[in-house]
PDB file of C-alpha atoms in Angstrom:
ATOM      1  CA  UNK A   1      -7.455 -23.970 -15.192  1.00  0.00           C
ATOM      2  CA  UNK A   2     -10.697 -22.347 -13.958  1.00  0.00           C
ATOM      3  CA  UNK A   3     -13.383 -20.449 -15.938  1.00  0.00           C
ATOM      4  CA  UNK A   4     -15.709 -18.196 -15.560  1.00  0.00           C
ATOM      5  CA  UNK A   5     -18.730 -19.058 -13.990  1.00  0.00           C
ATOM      6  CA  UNK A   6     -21.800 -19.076 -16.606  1.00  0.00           C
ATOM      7  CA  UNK A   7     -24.616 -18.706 -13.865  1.00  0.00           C
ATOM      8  CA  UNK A   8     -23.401 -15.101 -13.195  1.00  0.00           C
ATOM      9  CA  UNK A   9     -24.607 -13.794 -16.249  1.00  0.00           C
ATOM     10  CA  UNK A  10     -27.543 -15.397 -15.905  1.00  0.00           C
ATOM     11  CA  UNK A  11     -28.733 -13.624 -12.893  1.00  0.00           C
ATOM     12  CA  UNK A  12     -27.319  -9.877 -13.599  1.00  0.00           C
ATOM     13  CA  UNK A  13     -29.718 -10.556 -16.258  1.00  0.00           C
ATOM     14  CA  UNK A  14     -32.242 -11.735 -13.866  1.00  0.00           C
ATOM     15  CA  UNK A  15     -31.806  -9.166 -11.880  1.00  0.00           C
ATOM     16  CA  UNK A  16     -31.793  -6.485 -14.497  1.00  0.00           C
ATOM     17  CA  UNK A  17     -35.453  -7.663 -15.210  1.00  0.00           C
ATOM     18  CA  UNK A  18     -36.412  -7.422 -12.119  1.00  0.00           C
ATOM     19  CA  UNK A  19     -35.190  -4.049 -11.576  1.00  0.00           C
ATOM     20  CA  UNK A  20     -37.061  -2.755 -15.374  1.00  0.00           C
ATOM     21  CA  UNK A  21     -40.101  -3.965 -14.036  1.00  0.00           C
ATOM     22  CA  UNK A  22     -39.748  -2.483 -10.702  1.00  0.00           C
ATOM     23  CA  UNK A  23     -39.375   0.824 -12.677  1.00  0.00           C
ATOM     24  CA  UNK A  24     -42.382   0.530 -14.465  1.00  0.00           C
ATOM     25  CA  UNK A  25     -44.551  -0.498 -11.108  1.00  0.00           C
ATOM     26  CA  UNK A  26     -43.335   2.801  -9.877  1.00  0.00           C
ATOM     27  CA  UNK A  27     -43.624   4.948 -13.142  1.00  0.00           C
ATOM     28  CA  UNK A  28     -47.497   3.128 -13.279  1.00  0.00           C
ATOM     29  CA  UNK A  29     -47.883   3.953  -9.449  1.00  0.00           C
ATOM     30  CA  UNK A  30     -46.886   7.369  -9.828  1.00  0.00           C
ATOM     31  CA  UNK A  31     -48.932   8.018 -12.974  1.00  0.00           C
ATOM     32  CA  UNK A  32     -51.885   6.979 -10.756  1.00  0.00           C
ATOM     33  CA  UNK A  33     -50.939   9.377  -8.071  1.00  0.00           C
ATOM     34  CA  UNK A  34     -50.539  12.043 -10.362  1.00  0.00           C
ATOM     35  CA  UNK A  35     -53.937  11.392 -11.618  1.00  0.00           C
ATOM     36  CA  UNK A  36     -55.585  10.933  -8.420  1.00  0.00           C
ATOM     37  CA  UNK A  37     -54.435  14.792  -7.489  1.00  0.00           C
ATOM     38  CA  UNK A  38     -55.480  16.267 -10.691  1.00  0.00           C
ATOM     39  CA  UNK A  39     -58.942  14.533  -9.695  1.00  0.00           C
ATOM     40  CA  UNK A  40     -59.290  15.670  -6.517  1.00  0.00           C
ATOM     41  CA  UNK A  41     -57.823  19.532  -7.370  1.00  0.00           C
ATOM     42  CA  UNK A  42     -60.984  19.084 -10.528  1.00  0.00           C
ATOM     43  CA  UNK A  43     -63.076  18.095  -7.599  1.00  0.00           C
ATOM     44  CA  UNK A  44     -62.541  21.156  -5.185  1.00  0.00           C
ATOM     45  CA  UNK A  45     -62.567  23.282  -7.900  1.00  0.00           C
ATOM     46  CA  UNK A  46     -65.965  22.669  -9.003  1.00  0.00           C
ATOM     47  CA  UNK A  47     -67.214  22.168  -4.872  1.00  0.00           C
ATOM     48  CA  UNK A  48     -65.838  26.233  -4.730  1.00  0.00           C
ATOM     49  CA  UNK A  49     -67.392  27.157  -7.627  1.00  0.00           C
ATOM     50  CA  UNK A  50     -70.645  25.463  -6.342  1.00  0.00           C
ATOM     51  CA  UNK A  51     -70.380  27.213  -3.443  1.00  0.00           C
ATOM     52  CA  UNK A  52     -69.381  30.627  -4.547  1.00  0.00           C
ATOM     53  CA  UNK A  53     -73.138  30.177  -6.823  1.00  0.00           C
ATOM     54  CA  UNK A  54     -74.568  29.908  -4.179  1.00  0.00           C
ATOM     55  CA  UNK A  55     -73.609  32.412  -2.507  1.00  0.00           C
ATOM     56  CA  UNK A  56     -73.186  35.042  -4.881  1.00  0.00           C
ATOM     57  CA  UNK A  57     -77.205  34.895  -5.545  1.00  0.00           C
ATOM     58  CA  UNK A  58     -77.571  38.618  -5.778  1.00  0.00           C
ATOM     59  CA  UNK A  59     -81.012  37.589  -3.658  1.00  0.00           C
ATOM     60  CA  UNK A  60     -82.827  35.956  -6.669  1.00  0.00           C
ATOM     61  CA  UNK A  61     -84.643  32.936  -4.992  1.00  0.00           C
ATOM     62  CA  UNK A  62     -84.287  29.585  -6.002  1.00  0.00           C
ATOM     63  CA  UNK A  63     -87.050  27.297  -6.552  1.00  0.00           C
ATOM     64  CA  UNK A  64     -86.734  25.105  -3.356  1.00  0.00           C
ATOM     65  CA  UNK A  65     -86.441  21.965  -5.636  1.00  0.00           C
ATOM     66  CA  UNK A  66     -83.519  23.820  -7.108  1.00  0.00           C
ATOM     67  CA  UNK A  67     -81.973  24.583  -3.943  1.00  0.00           C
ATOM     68  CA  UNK A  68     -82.053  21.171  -2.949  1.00  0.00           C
ATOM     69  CA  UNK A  69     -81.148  19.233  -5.978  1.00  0.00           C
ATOM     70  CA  UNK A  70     -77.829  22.175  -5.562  1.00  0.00           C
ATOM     71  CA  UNK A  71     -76.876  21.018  -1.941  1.00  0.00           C
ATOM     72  CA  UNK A  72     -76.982  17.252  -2.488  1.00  0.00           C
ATOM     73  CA  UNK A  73     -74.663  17.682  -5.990  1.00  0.00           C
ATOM     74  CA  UNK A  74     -72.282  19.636  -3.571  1.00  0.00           C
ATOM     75  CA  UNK A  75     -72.757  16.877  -0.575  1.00  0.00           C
ATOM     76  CA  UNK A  76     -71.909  14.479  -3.730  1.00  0.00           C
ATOM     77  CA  UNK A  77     -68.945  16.892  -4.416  1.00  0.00           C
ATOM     78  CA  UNK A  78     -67.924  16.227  -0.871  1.00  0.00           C
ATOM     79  CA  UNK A  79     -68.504  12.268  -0.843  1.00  0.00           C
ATOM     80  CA  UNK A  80     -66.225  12.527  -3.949  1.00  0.00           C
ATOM     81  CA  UNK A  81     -63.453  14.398  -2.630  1.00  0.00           C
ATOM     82  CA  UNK A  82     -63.774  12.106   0.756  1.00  0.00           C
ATOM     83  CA  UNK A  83     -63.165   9.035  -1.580  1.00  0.00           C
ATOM     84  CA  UNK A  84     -60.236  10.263  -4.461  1.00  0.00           C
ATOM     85  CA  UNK A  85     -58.310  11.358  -1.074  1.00  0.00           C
ATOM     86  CA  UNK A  86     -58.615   7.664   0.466  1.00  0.00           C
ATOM     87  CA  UNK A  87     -57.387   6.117  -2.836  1.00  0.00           C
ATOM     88  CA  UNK A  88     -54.744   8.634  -2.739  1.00  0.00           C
ATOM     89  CA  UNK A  89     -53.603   7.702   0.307  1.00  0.00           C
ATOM     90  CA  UNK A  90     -53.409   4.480  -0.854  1.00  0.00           C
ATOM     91  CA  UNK A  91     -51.839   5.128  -3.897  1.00  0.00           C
ATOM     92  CA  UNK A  92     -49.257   6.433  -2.099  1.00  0.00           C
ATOM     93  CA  UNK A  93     -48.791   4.545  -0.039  1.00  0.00           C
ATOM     94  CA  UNK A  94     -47.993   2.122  -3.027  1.00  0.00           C
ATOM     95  CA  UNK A  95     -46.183   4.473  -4.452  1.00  0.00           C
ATOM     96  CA  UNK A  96     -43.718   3.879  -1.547  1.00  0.00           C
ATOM     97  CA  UNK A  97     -44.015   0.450  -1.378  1.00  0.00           C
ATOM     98  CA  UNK A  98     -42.688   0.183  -5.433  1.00  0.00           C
ATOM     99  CA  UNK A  99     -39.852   2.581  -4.614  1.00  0.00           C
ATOM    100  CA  UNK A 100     -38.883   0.381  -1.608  1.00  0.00           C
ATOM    101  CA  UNK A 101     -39.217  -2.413  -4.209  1.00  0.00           C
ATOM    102  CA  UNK A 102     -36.914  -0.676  -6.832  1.00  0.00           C
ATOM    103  CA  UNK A 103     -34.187   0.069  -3.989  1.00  0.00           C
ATOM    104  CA  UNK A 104     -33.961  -3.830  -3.872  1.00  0.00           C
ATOM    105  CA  UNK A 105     -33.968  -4.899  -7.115  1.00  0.00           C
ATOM    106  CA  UNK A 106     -31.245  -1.912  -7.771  1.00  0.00           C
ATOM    107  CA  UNK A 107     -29.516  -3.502  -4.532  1.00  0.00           C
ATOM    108  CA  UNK A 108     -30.070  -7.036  -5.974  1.00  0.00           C
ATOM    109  CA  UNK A 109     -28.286  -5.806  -9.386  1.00  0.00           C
ATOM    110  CA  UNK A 110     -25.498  -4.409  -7.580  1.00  0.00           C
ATOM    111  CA  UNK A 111     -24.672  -7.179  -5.915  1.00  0.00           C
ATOM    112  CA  UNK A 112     -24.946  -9.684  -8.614  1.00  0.00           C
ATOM    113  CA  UNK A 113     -22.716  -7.621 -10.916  1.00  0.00           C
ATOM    114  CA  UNK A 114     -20.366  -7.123  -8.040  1.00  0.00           C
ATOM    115  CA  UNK A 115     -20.153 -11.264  -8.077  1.00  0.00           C
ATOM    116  CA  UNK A 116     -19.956 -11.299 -12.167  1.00  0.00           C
ATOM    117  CA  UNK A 117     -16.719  -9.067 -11.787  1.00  0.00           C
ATOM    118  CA  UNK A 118     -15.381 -11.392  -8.157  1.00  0.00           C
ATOM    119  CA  UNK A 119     -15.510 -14.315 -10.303  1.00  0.00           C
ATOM    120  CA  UNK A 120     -13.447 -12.567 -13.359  1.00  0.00           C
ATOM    121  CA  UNK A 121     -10.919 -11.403 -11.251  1.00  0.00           C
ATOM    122  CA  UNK A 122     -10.287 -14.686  -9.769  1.00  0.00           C
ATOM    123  CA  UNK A 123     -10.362 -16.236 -12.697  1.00  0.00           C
ATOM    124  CA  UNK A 124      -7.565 -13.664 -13.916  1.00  0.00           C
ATOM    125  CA  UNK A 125      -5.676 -13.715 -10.853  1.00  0.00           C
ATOM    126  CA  UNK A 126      -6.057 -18.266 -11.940  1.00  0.00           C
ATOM    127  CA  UNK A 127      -4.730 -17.284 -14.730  1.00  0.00           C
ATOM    128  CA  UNK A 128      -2.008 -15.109 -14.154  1.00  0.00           C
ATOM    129  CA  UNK A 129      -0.938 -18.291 -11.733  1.00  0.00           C
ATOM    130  CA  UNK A 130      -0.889 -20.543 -14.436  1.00  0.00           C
ATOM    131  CA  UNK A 131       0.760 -18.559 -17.032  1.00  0.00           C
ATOM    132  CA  UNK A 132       3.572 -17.755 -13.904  1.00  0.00           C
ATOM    133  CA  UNK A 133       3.908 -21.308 -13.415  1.00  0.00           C
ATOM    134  CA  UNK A 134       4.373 -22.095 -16.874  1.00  0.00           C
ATOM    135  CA  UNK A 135       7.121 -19.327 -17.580  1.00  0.00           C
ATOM    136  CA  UNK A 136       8.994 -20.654 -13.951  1.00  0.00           C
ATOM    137  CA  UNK A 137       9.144 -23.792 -15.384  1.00  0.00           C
ATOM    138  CA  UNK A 138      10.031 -22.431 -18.595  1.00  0.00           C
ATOM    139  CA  UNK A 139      12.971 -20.522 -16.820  1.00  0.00           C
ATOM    140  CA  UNK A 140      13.820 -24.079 -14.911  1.00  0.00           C
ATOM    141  CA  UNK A 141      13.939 -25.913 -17.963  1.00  0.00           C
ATOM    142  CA  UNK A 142      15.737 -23.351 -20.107  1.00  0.00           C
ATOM    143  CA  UNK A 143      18.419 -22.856 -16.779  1.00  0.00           C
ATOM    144  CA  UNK A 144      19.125 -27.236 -16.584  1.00  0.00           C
ATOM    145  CA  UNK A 145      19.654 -27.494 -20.637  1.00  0.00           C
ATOM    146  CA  UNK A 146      22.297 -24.604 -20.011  1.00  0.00           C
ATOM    147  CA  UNK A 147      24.310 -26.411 -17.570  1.00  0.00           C
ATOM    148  CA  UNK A 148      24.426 -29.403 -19.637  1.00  0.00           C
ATOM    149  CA  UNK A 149      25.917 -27.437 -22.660  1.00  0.00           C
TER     150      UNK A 149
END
């Protein structure tokens, strides 16, 4: 009589891990999008208010070493913002890459429980066989002893 196969288990629980740490490559990737946004929102924030100082001067001069030390922080500002919206482009471009990467693993799971419960019903369906097989018999036996009384 056939069993169960013991390797199914074995890889729903593979594939089980593989999908928990998919999930936390894309909870990690999206954590790091989120932060790059709330950077580069900081970023333009202070690049406006920059530039609303300067010009909202109300005509007081600025000392020219002022004036210049204030256009190369905001050129900074700029070089900044150029920069946190590269890595966010990359980030999400991760980010898509670990969702992708989820979808399998999910896929993966799927399909190795959908084996796990294959393999049970056959072996039910072996079962069921054997156990009709046994009462046939049974019924064969039972039917030959009566004709000989």
């Amino acid at each position: 009589m056939r069993e169960a196969r013991s390797c199914w288990p074995v890889l729903v629980n593979k594939a089980e891990d593989e999908l928990k740490a998919a999930q936390n490559e894309l909870t990690q990737a999206l954590d790091h999008v989120k932060q790059l946004e709330a950077s580069h929102l900081r970023l333009c924030k202070l690049y406006d208010e920059y530039r609303l100082q300067e010009q909202t001067r109300d005509g007081t001069v600025m000392g020219m070493q002022a004036s210049m030390n204030h256009r190369q922080f905001m050129t900074q500002l700029l070089g900044l913002q150029q920069r946190v919206v590269l890595d966010l482009g990359k980030a999400q471009t991760t980010l898509a890459q670990m969702r992708k990467k989820r979808l399998q693993a999910e896929m993966e799971l799927h399909k190795m429980q959908s084996l796990v419960e294959q393999d049970n019903k056959a072996v039910a369906q072996d079962v069921q066989r054997h156990e009709q097989r046994q009462m046939d018999e049974l019924g064969v036996r039972q039917f030959i002893l009566g004709m000989q009384n």
